[in-house]
Amino acid sequence: GESVGLHLPTLSVQEGDNSIINCAYSNSASDYFIWYKQESGKGPQFIIDIRSNMDKRQGQRVTVLLNKTVKHLSLQIAATQPGDSAVYFCADTFHGSSNTGKLIFGQGTTLQVKP
Amino acid sequence: KAGVTQTPRYLIKTRGQQVTLSCSPISGHRSVSWYQQTPGQGLQFLFEYFSETQRNKGNFPGRFSGRQFSNSRSEMNVSTLELGDSALYLCASSSSLTETQYFGPGTRLLVL
């Protein structure tokens, strides 16, 4: 079956450092990838997305890298702040001919930012 | 624009009862998807709707059902509740099935 996995359940970084959160996906047909941030008691919040025709996409303090050869996705957060502490999920989908938006989520990585 | 809203935010039910959860998508969004989040299974897809039609369904028993109305608002229903149905139920909306999904705050259901 399809699965999207994250390499580490917990990542602890110092405030001001850069964070890298990794994700491996299994469906080589996946054509859309997305990162969400979930804080305690809230729903997942969209961070950044990337389509399979791109290798890299940048947002404000965040960068997503996609390596289709090894089916790997990463989220880089620059100058990590205490407000970045949360659980981060990667998700993928294959829109394909069925035109579905069904997202397959990884298990999540908890980012802890130390002051 | 207002975000996705879900009601109620918290719910306590007993086994055997049924429950209906509501989701109002972002204005102009026509696609609504539902997910179940539990500590053990993570985020799992339940179903998605577009223009009042169910387009895809996840691997959940028939006790889980949903519908979408002409104004894109959606409801999901769980009948004959079981203890294992305790979870955070999340609704996400998007402008189409292939666009970014934005999540609501969820409804936390506790089954006793």
mmCIF file with all atom_site columns, N, CA, C and O in Angstrom, chain A residues 2 92-104, chain B residues 31-35 45-50 52-60 64-68 97 101:
data_model
loop_
_atom_site.group_PDB
_atom_site.id
_atom_site.type_symbol
_atom_site.label_atom_id
_atom_site.label_alt_id
_atom_site.label_comp_id
_atom_site.label_asym_id
_atom_site.label_entity_id
_atom_site.label_seq_id
_atom_site.pdbx_PDB_ins_code
_atom_site.Cartn_x
_atom_site.Cartn_y
_atom_site.Cartn_z
_atom_site.occupancy
_atom_site.B_iso_or_equiv
_atom_site.pdbx_formal_charge
_atom_site.auth_seq_id
_atom_site.auth_comp_id
_atom_site.auth_asym_id
_atom_site.auth_atom_id
_atom_site.pdbx_PDB_model_num
ATOM 1   N N  . GLU A 1 2   ? 0.196   2.384  -0.072  1.00 0.00 ? 2   GLU A N  1
ATOM 2   C CA . GLU A 1 2   ? 0.914   3.637  -0.054  1.00 0.00 ? 2   GLU A CA 1
ATOM 3   C C  . GLU A 1 2   ? 1.274   3.996  1.369   1.00 0.00 ? 2   GLU A C  1
ATOM 4   O O  . GLU A 1 2   ? 0.522   3.758  2.295   1.00 0.00 ? 2   GLU A O  1
ATOM 5   N N  . ASP A 1 92  ? 1.377   13.252 0.686   1.00 0.00 ? 92  ASP A N  1
ATOM 6   C CA . ASP A 1 92  ? 1.486   13.207 -0.767  1.00 0.00 ? 92  ASP A CA 1
ATOM 7   C C  . ASP A 1 92  ? 0.174   12.725 -1.357  1.00 0.00 ? 92  ASP A C  1
ATOM 8   O O  . ASP A 1 92  ? -0.671  12.144 -0.675  1.00 0.00 ? 92  ASP A O  1
ATOM 9   N N  . THR A 1 93  ? 0.016   12.969 -2.627  1.00 0.00 ? 93  THR A N  1
ATOM 10  C CA . THR A 1 93  ? -1.158  12.485 -3.330  1.00 0.00 ? 93  THR A CA 1
ATOM 11  C C  . THR A 1 93  ? -0.820  12.293 -4.800  1.00 0.00 ? 93  THR A C  1
ATOM 12  O O  . THR A 1 93  ? 0.135   12.876 -5.327  1.00 0.00 ? 93  THR A O  1
ATOM 13  N N  . PHE A 1 94  ? -1.595  11.441 -5.425  1.00 0.00 ? 94  PHE A N  1
ATOM 14  C CA . PHE A 1 94  ? -1.489  11.259 -6.858  1.00 0.00 ? 94  PHE A CA 1
ATOM 15  C C  . PHE A 1 94  ? -2.821  11.686 -7.451  1.00 0.00 ? 94  PHE A C  1
ATOM 16  O O  . PHE A 1 94  ? -3.829  11.017 -7.250  1.00 0.00 ? 94  PHE A O  1
ATOM 17  N N  . HIS A 1 95  ? -2.804  12.826 -8.112  1.00 0.00 ? 95  HIS A N  1
ATOM 18  C CA . HIS A 1 95  ? -4.057  13.328 -8.648  1.00 0.00 ? 95  HIS A CA 1
ATOM 19  C C  . HIS A 1 95  ? -4.558  12.451 -9.780  1.00 0.00 ? 95  HIS A C  1
ATOM 20  O O  . HIS A 1 95  ? -5.720  12.076 -9.833  1.00 0.00 ? 95  HIS A O  1
ATOM 21  N N  . GLY A 1 96  ? -3.668  12.117 -10.670 1.00 0.00 ? 96  GLY A N  1
ATOM 22  C CA . GLY A 1 96  ? -3.963  11.157 -11.719 1.00 0.00 ? 96  GLY A CA 1
ATOM 23  C C  . GLY A 1 96  ? -5.253  11.395 -12.482 1.00 0.00 ? 96  GLY A C  1
ATOM 24  O O  . GLY A 1 96  ? -5.814  12.473 -12.480 1.00 0.00 ? 96  GLY A O  1
ATOM 25  N N  . SER A 1 97  ? -5.722  10.354 -13.121 1.00 0.00 ? 97  SER A N  1
ATOM 26  C CA . SER A 1 97  ? -6.920  10.462 -13.946 1.00 0.00 ? 97  SER A CA 1
ATOM 27  C C  . SER A 1 97  ? -8.192  10.474 -13.105 1.00 0.00 ? 97  SER A C  1
ATOM 28  O O  . SER A 1 97  ? -9.232  10.936 -13.539 1.00 0.00 ? 97  SER A O  1
ATOM 29  N N  . SER A 1 98  ? -8.082  9.974  -11.870 1.00 0.00 ? 98  SER A N  1
ATOM 30  C CA . SER A 1 98  ? -9.267  9.958  -11.014 1.00 0.00 ? 98  SER A CA 1
ATOM 31  C C  . SER A 1 98  ? -9.513  11.321 -10.377 1.00 0.00 ? 98  SER A C  1
ATOM 32  O O  . SER A 1 98  ? -10.540 11.541 -9.760  1.00 0.00 ? 98  SER A O  1
ATOM 33  N N  . ASN A 1 99  ? -8.525  12.207 -10.528 1.00 0.00 ? 99  ASN A N  1
ATOM 34  C CA . ASN A 1 99  ? -8.709  13.581 -10.070 1.00 0.00 ? 99  ASN A CA 1
ATOM 35  C C  . ASN A 1 99  ? -9.087  13.647 -8.596  1.00 0.00 ? 99  ASN A C  1
ATOM 36  O O  . ASN A 1 99  ? -10.003 14.363 -8.184  1.00 0.00 ? 99  ASN A O  1
ATOM 37  N N  . THR A 1 100 ? -8.391  12.872 -7.782  1.00 0.00 ? 100 THR A N  1
ATOM 38  C CA . THR A 1 100 ? -8.686  12.871 -6.354  1.00 0.00 ? 100 THR A CA 1
ATOM 39  C C  . THR A 1 100 ? -7.654  13.682 -5.592  1.00 0.00 ? 100 THR A C  1
ATOM 40  O O  . THR A 1 100 ? -6.515  13.802 -6.018  1.00 0.00 ? 100 THR A O  1
ATOM 41  N N  . GLY A 1 101 ? -8.084  14.231 -4.474  1.00 0.00 ? 101 GLY A N  1
ATOM 42  C CA . GLY A 1 101 ? -7.173  15.001 -3.639  1.00 0.00 ? 101 GLY A CA 1
ATOM 43  C C  . GLY A 1 101 ? -6.764  14.256 -2.387  1.00 0.00 ? 101 GLY A C  1
ATOM 44  O O  . GLY A 1 101 ? -6.127  14.820 -1.506  1.00 0.00 ? 101 GLY A O  1
ATOM 45  N N  . LYS A 1 102 ? -7.089  12.966 -2.310  1.00 0.00 ? 102 LYS A N  1
ATOM 46  C CA . LYS A 1 102 ? -6.800  12.162 -1.114  1.00 0.00 ? 102 LYS A CA 1
ATOM 47  C C  . LYS A 1 102 ? -5.336  12.277 -0.720  1.00 0.00 ? 102 LYS A C  1
ATOM 48  O O  . LYS A 1 102 ? -4.441  11.945 -1.497  1.00 0.00 ? 102 LYS A O  1
ATOM 49  N N  . LEU A 1 103 ? -5.086  12.737 0.495   1.00 0.00 ? 103 LEU A N  1
ATOM 50  C CA . LEU A 1 103 ? -3.722  12.892 0.998   1.00 0.00 ? 103 LEU A CA 1
ATOM 51  C C  . LEU A 1 103 ? -3.331  11.692 1.856   1.00 0.00 ? 103 LEU A C  1
ATOM 52  O O  . LEU A 1 103 ? -4.123  11.231 2.674   1.00 0.00 ? 103 LEU A O  1
ATOM 53  N N  . ILE A 1 104 ? -2.106  11.222 1.649   1.00 0.00 ? 104 ILE A N  1
ATOM 54  C CA . ILE A 1 104 ? -1.531  10.170 2.482   1.00 0.00 ? 104 ILE A CA 1
ATOM 55  C C  . ILE A 1 104 ? -0.503  10.845 3.383   1.00 0.00 ? 104 ILE A C  1
ATOM 56  O O  . ILE A 1 104 ? 0.472   11.425 2.898   1.00 0.00 ? 104 ILE A O  1
ATOM 57  N N  . SER B 2 31  ? -14.523 21.764 -2.707  1.00 0.00 ? 31  SER B N  1
ATOM 58  C CA . SER B 2 31  ? -14.105 20.423 -2.330  1.00 0.00 ? 31  SER B CA 1
ATOM 59  C C  . SER B 2 31  ? -13.907 20.345 -0.819  1.00 0.00 ? 31  SER B C  1
ATOM 60  O O  . SER B 2 31  ? -13.300 21.236 -0.220  1.00 0.00 ? 31  SER B O  1
ATOM 61  N N  . VAL B 2 32  ? -14.447 19.301 -0.231  1.00 0.00 ? 32  VAL B N  1
ATOM 62  C CA . VAL B 2 32  ? -14.298 19.073 1.209   1.00 0.00 ? 32  VAL B CA 1
ATOM 63  C C  . VAL B 2 32  ? -13.848 17.637 1.429   1.00 0.00 ? 32  VAL B C  1
ATOM 64  O O  . VAL B 2 32  ? -14.401 16.704 0.857   1.00 0.00 ? 32  VAL B O  1
ATOM 65  N N  . SER B 2 33  ? -12.817 17.490 2.262   1.00 0.00 ? 33  SER B N  1
ATOM 66  C CA . SER B 2 33  ? -12.320 16.163 2.623   1.00 0.00 ? 33  SER B CA 1
ATOM 67  C C  . SER B 2 33  ? -12.361 16.014 4.137   1.00 0.00 ? 33  SER B C  1
ATOM 68  O O  . SER B 2 33  ? -12.229 16.997 4.865   1.00 0.00 ? 33  SER B O  1
ATOM 69  N N  . TRP B 2 34  ? -12.505 14.781 4.567   1.00 0.00 ? 34  TRP B N  1
ATOM 70  C CA . TRP B 2 34  ? -12.535 14.484 6.005   1.00 0.00 ? 34  TRP B CA 1
ATOM 71  C C  . TRP B 2 34  ? -11.411 13.512 6.337   1.00 0.00 ? 34  TRP B C  1
ATOM 72  O O  . TRP B 2 34  ? -11.124 12.578 5.571   1.00 0.00 ? 34  TRP B O  1
ATOM 73  N N  . TYR B 2 35  ? -10.804 13.735 7.504   1.00 0.00 ? 35  TYR B N  1
ATOM 74  C CA . TYR B 2 35  ? -9.727  12.871 7.988   1.00 0.00 ? 35  TYR B CA 1
ATOM 75  C C  . TYR B 2 35  ? -9.964  12.570 9.466   1.00 0.00 ? 35  TYR B C  1
ATOM 76  O O  . TYR B 2 35  ? -10.510 13.390 10.207  1.00 0.00 ? 35  TYR B O  1
ATOM 77  N N  . PHE B 2 45  ? -7.404  9.264  5.799   1.00 0.00 ? 45  PHE B N  1
ATOM 78  C CA . PHE B 2 45  ? -8.428  9.811  4.920   1.00 0.00 ? 45  PHE B CA 1
ATOM 79  C C  . PHE B 2 45  ? -9.745  9.058  5.084   1.00 0.00 ? 45  PHE B C  1
ATOM 80  O O  . PHE B 2 45  ? -9.778  7.831  5.088   1.00 0.00 ? 45  PHE B O  1
ATOM 81  N N  . LEU B 2 46  ? -10.819 9.825  5.227   1.00 0.00 ? 46  LEU B N  1
ATOM 82  C CA . LEU B 2 46  ? -12.159 9.228  5.333   1.00 0.00 ? 46  LEU B CA 1
ATOM 83  C C  . LEU B 2 46  ? -12.895 9.293  4.000   1.00 0.00 ? 46  LEU B C  1
ATOM 84  O O  . LEU B 2 46  ? -13.271 8.277  3.434   1.00 0.00 ? 46  LEU B O  1
ATOM 85  N N  . PHE B 2 47  ? -13.160 10.505 3.524   1.00 0.00 ? 47  PHE B N  1
ATOM 86  C CA . PHE B 2 47  ? -13.797 10.681 2.218   1.00 0.00 ? 47  PHE B CA 1
ATOM 87  C C  . PHE B 2 47  ? -13.644 12.119 1.761   1.00 0.00 ? 47  PHE B C  1
ATOM 88  O O  . PHE B 2 47  ? -13.261 12.996 2.514   1.00 0.00 ? 47  PHE B O  1
ATOM 89  N N  . GLU B 2 48  ? -13.920 12.290 0.457   1.00 0.00 ? 48  GLU B N  1
ATOM 90  C CA . GLU B 2 48  ? -13.876 13.629 -0.113  1.00 0.00 ? 48  GLU B CA 1
ATOM 91  C C  . GLU B 2 48  ? -15.103 13.856 -0.978  1.00 0.00 ? 48  GLU B C  1
ATOM 92  O O  . GLU B 2 48  ? -15.623 12.925 -1.601  1.00 0.00 ? 48  GLU B O  1
ATOM 93  N N  . TYR B 2 49  ? -15.518 15.116 -1.000  1.00 0.00 ? 49  TYR B N  1
ATOM 94  C CA . TYR B 2 49  ? -16.685 15.511 -1.763  1.00 0.00 ? 49  TYR B CA 1
ATOM 95  C C  . TYR B 2 49  ? -16.358 16.693 -2.655  1.00 0.00 ? 49  TYR B C  1
ATOM 96  O O  . TYR B 2 49  ? -15.549 17.559 -2.286  1.00 0.00 ? 49  TYR B O  1
ATOM 97  N N  . PHE B 2 50  ? -16.987 16.696 -3.804  1.00 0.00 ? 50  PHE B N  1
ATOM 98  C CA . PHE B 2 50  ? -16.867 17.826 -4.722  1.00 0.00 ? 50  PHE B CA 1
ATOM 99  C C  . PHE B 2 50  ? -18.204 17.980 -5.414  1.00 0.00 ? 50  PHE B C  1
ATOM 100 O O  . PHE B 2 50  ? -18.730 17.026 -5.973  1.00 0.00 ? 50  PHE B O  1
ATOM 101 N N  . GLU B 2 52  ? -21.170 18.178 -4.273  1.00 0.00 ? 52  GLU B N  1
ATOM 102 C CA . GLU B 2 52  ? -22.199 17.323 -3.658  1.00 0.00 ? 52  GLU B CA 1
ATOM 103 C C  . GLU B 2 52  ? -22.024 15.838 -3.972  1.00 0.00 ? 52  GLU B C  1
ATOM 104 O O  . GLU B 2 52  ? -22.885 15.031 -3.597  1.00 0.00 ? 52  GLU B O  1
ATOM 105 N N  . THR B 2 53  ? -20.933 15.468 -4.628  1.00 0.00 ? 53  THR B N  1
ATOM 106 C CA . THR B 2 53  ? -20.707 14.066 -4.990  1.00 0.00 ? 53  THR B CA 1
ATOM 107 C C  . THR B 2 53  ? -19.498 13.533 -4.231  1.00 0.00 ? 53  THR B C  1
ATOM 108 O O  . THR B 2 53  ? -18.463 14.193 -4.154  1.00 0.00 ? 53  THR B O  1
ATOM 109 N N  . GLN B 2 54  ? -19.641 12.345 -3.689  1.00 0.00 ? 54  GLN B N  1
ATOM 110 C CA . GLN B 2 54  ? -18.487 11.707 -3.047  1.00 0.00 ? 54  GLN B CA 1
ATOM 111 C C  . GLN B 2 54  ? -17.555 11.205 -4.131  1.00 0.00 ? 54  GLN B C  1
ATOM 112 O O  . GLN B 2 54  ? -17.929 10.363 -4.949  1.00 0.00 ? 54  GLN B O  1
ATOM 113 N N  . ARG B 2 55  ? -16.328 11.664 -4.119  1.00 0.00 ? 55  ARG B N  1
ATOM 114 C CA . ARG B 2 55  ? -15.374 11.325 -5.185  1.00 0.00 ? 55  ARG B CA 1
ATOM 115 C C  . ARG B 2 55  ? -14.421 10.220 -4.769  1.00 0.00 ? 55  ARG B C  1
ATOM 116 O O  . ARG B 2 55  ? -13.820 9.568  -5.612  1.00 0.00 ? 55  ARG B O  1
ATOM 117 N N  . ASN B 2 56  ? -14.243 10.049 -3.483  1.00 0.00 ? 56  ASN B N  1
ATOM 118 C CA . ASN B 2 56  ? -13.297 9.036  -3.033  1.00 0.00 ? 56  ASN B CA 1
ATOM 119 C C  . ASN B 2 56  ? -13.633 8.690  -1.584  1.00 0.00 ? 56  ASN B C  1
ATOM 120 O O  . ASN B 2 56  ? -14.146 9.533  -0.836  1.00 0.00 ? 56  ASN B O  1
ATOM 121 N N  . LYS B 2 57  ? -13.348 7.459  -1.208  1.00 0.00 ? 57  LYS B N  1
ATOM 122 C CA . LYS B 2 57  ? -13.648 7.016  0.147   1.00 0.00 ? 57  LYS B CA 1
ATOM 123 C C  . LYS B 2 57  ? -12.463 6.232  0.683   1.00 0.00 ? 57  LYS B C  1
ATOM 124 O O  . LYS B 2 57  ? -11.854 5.430  -0.043  1.00 0.00 ? 57  LYS B O  1
ATOM 125 N N  . GLY B 2 58  ? -12.156 6.444  1.937   1.00 0.00 ? 58  GLY B N  1
ATOM 126 C CA . GLY B 2 58  ? -11.064 5.730  2.578   1.00 0.00 ? 58  GLY B CA 1
ATOM 127 C C  . GLY B 2 58  ? -11.512 4.376  3.084   1.00 0.00 ? 58  GLY B C  1
ATOM 128 O O  . GLY B 2 58  ? -12.636 3.929  2.848   1.00 0.00 ? 58  GLY B O  1
ATOM 129 N N  . ASN B 2 59  ? -10.608 3.736  3.816   1.00 0.00 ? 59  ASN B N  1
ATOM 130 C CA . ASN B 2 59  ? -10.839 2.377  4.287   1.00 0.00 ? 59  ASN B CA 1
ATOM 131 C C  . ASN B 2 59  ? -11.502 2.360  5.664   1.00 0.00 ? 59  ASN B C  1
ATOM 132 O O  . ASN B 2 59  ? -10.901 1.907  6.630   1.00 0.00 ? 59  ASN B O  1
ATOM 133 N N  . PHE B 2 60  ? -12.689 2.832  5.728   1.00 0.00 ? 60  PHE B N  1
ATOM 134 C CA . PHE B 2 60  ? -13.431 2.865  6.991   1.00 0.00 ? 60  PHE B CA 1
ATOM 135 C C  . PHE B 2 60  ? -14.737 2.106  6.808   1.00 0.00 ? 60  PHE B C  1
ATOM 136 O O  . PHE B 2 60  ? -15.271 2.009  5.702   1.00 0.00 ? 60  PHE B O  1
ATOM 137 N N  . PHE B 2 64  ? -19.372 4.960  8.915   1.00 0.00 ? 64  PHE B N  1
ATOM 138 C CA . PHE B 2 64  ? -18.921 6.322  8.625   1.00 0.00 ? 64  PHE B CA 1
ATOM 139 C C  . PHE B 2 64  ? -19.525 6.755  7.291   1.00 0.00 ? 64  PHE B C  1
ATOM 140 O O  . PHE B 2 64  ? -19.336 6.089  6.272   1.00 0.00 ? 64  PHE B O  1
ATOM 141 N N  . SER B 2 65  ? -20.227 7.843  7.317   1.00 0.00 ? 65  SER B N  1
ATOM 142 C CA . SER B 2 65  ? -20.831 8.341  6.084   1.00 0.00 ? 65  SER B CA 1
ATOM 143 C C  . SER B 2 65  ? -20.759 9.864  6.072   1.00 0.00 ? 65  SER B C  1
ATOM 144 O O  . SER B 2 65  ? -20.479 10.492 7.096   1.00 0.00 ? 65  SER B O  1
ATOM 145 N N  . GLY B 2 66  ? -21.005 10.411 4.921   1.00 0.00 ? 66  GLY B N  1
ATOM 146 C CA . GLY B 2 66  ? -20.955 11.861 4.826   1.00 0.00 ? 66  GLY B CA 1
ATOM 147 C C  . GLY B 2 66  ? -21.838 12.354 3.701   1.00 0.00 ? 66  GLY B C  1
ATOM 148 O O  . GLY B 2 66  ? -22.429 11.571 2.950   1.00 0.00 ? 66  GLY B O  1
ATOM 149 N N  . ARG B 2 67  ? -21.920 13.668 3.611   1.00 0.00 ? 67  ARG B N  1
ATOM 150 C CA . ARG B 2 67  ? -22.635 14.276 2.506   1.00 0.00 ? 67  ARG B CA 1
ATOM 151 C C  . ARG B 2 67  ? -22.188 15.721 2.370   1.00 0.00 ? 67  ARG B C  1
ATOM 152 O O  . ARG B 2 67  ? -21.605 16.299 3.298   1.00 0.00 ? 67  ARG B O  1
ATOM 153 N N  . GLN B 2 68  ? -22.479 16.261 1.209   1.00 0.00 ? 68  GLN B N  1
ATOM 154 C CA . GLN B 2 68  ? -22.153 17.658 0.960   1.00 0.00 ? 68  GLN B CA 1
ATOM 155 C C  . GLN B 2 68  ? -23.396 18.335 0.399   1.00 0.00 ? 68  GLN B C  1
ATOM 156 O O  . GLN B 2 68  ? -24.110 17.759 -0.437  1.00 0.00 ? 68  GLN B O  1
ATOM 157 N N  . LEU B 2 97  ? -10.300 19.572 -6.445  1.00 0.00 ? 97  LEU B N  1
ATOM 158 C CA . LEU B 2 97  ? -9.722  18.340 -5.911  1.00 0.00 ? 97  LEU B CA 1
ATOM 159 C C  . LEU B 2 97  ? -8.197  18.316 -6.022  1.00 0.00 ? 97  LEU B C  1
ATOM 160 O O  . LEU B 2 97  ? -7.538  17.560 -5.331  1.00 0.00 ? 97  LEU B O  1
ATOM 161 N N  . GLN B 2 101 ? -5.215  21.785 0.240   1.00 0.00 ? 101 GLN B N  1
ATOM 162 C CA . GLN B 2 101 ? -6.259  21.594 1.226   1.00 0.00 ? 101 GLN B CA 1
ATOM 163 C C  . GLN B 2 101 ? -5.922  22.372 2.490   1.00 0.00 ? 101 GLN B C  1
ATOM 164 O O  . GLN B 2 101 ? -4.818  22.276 3.017   1.00 0.00 ? 101 GLN B O  1
#
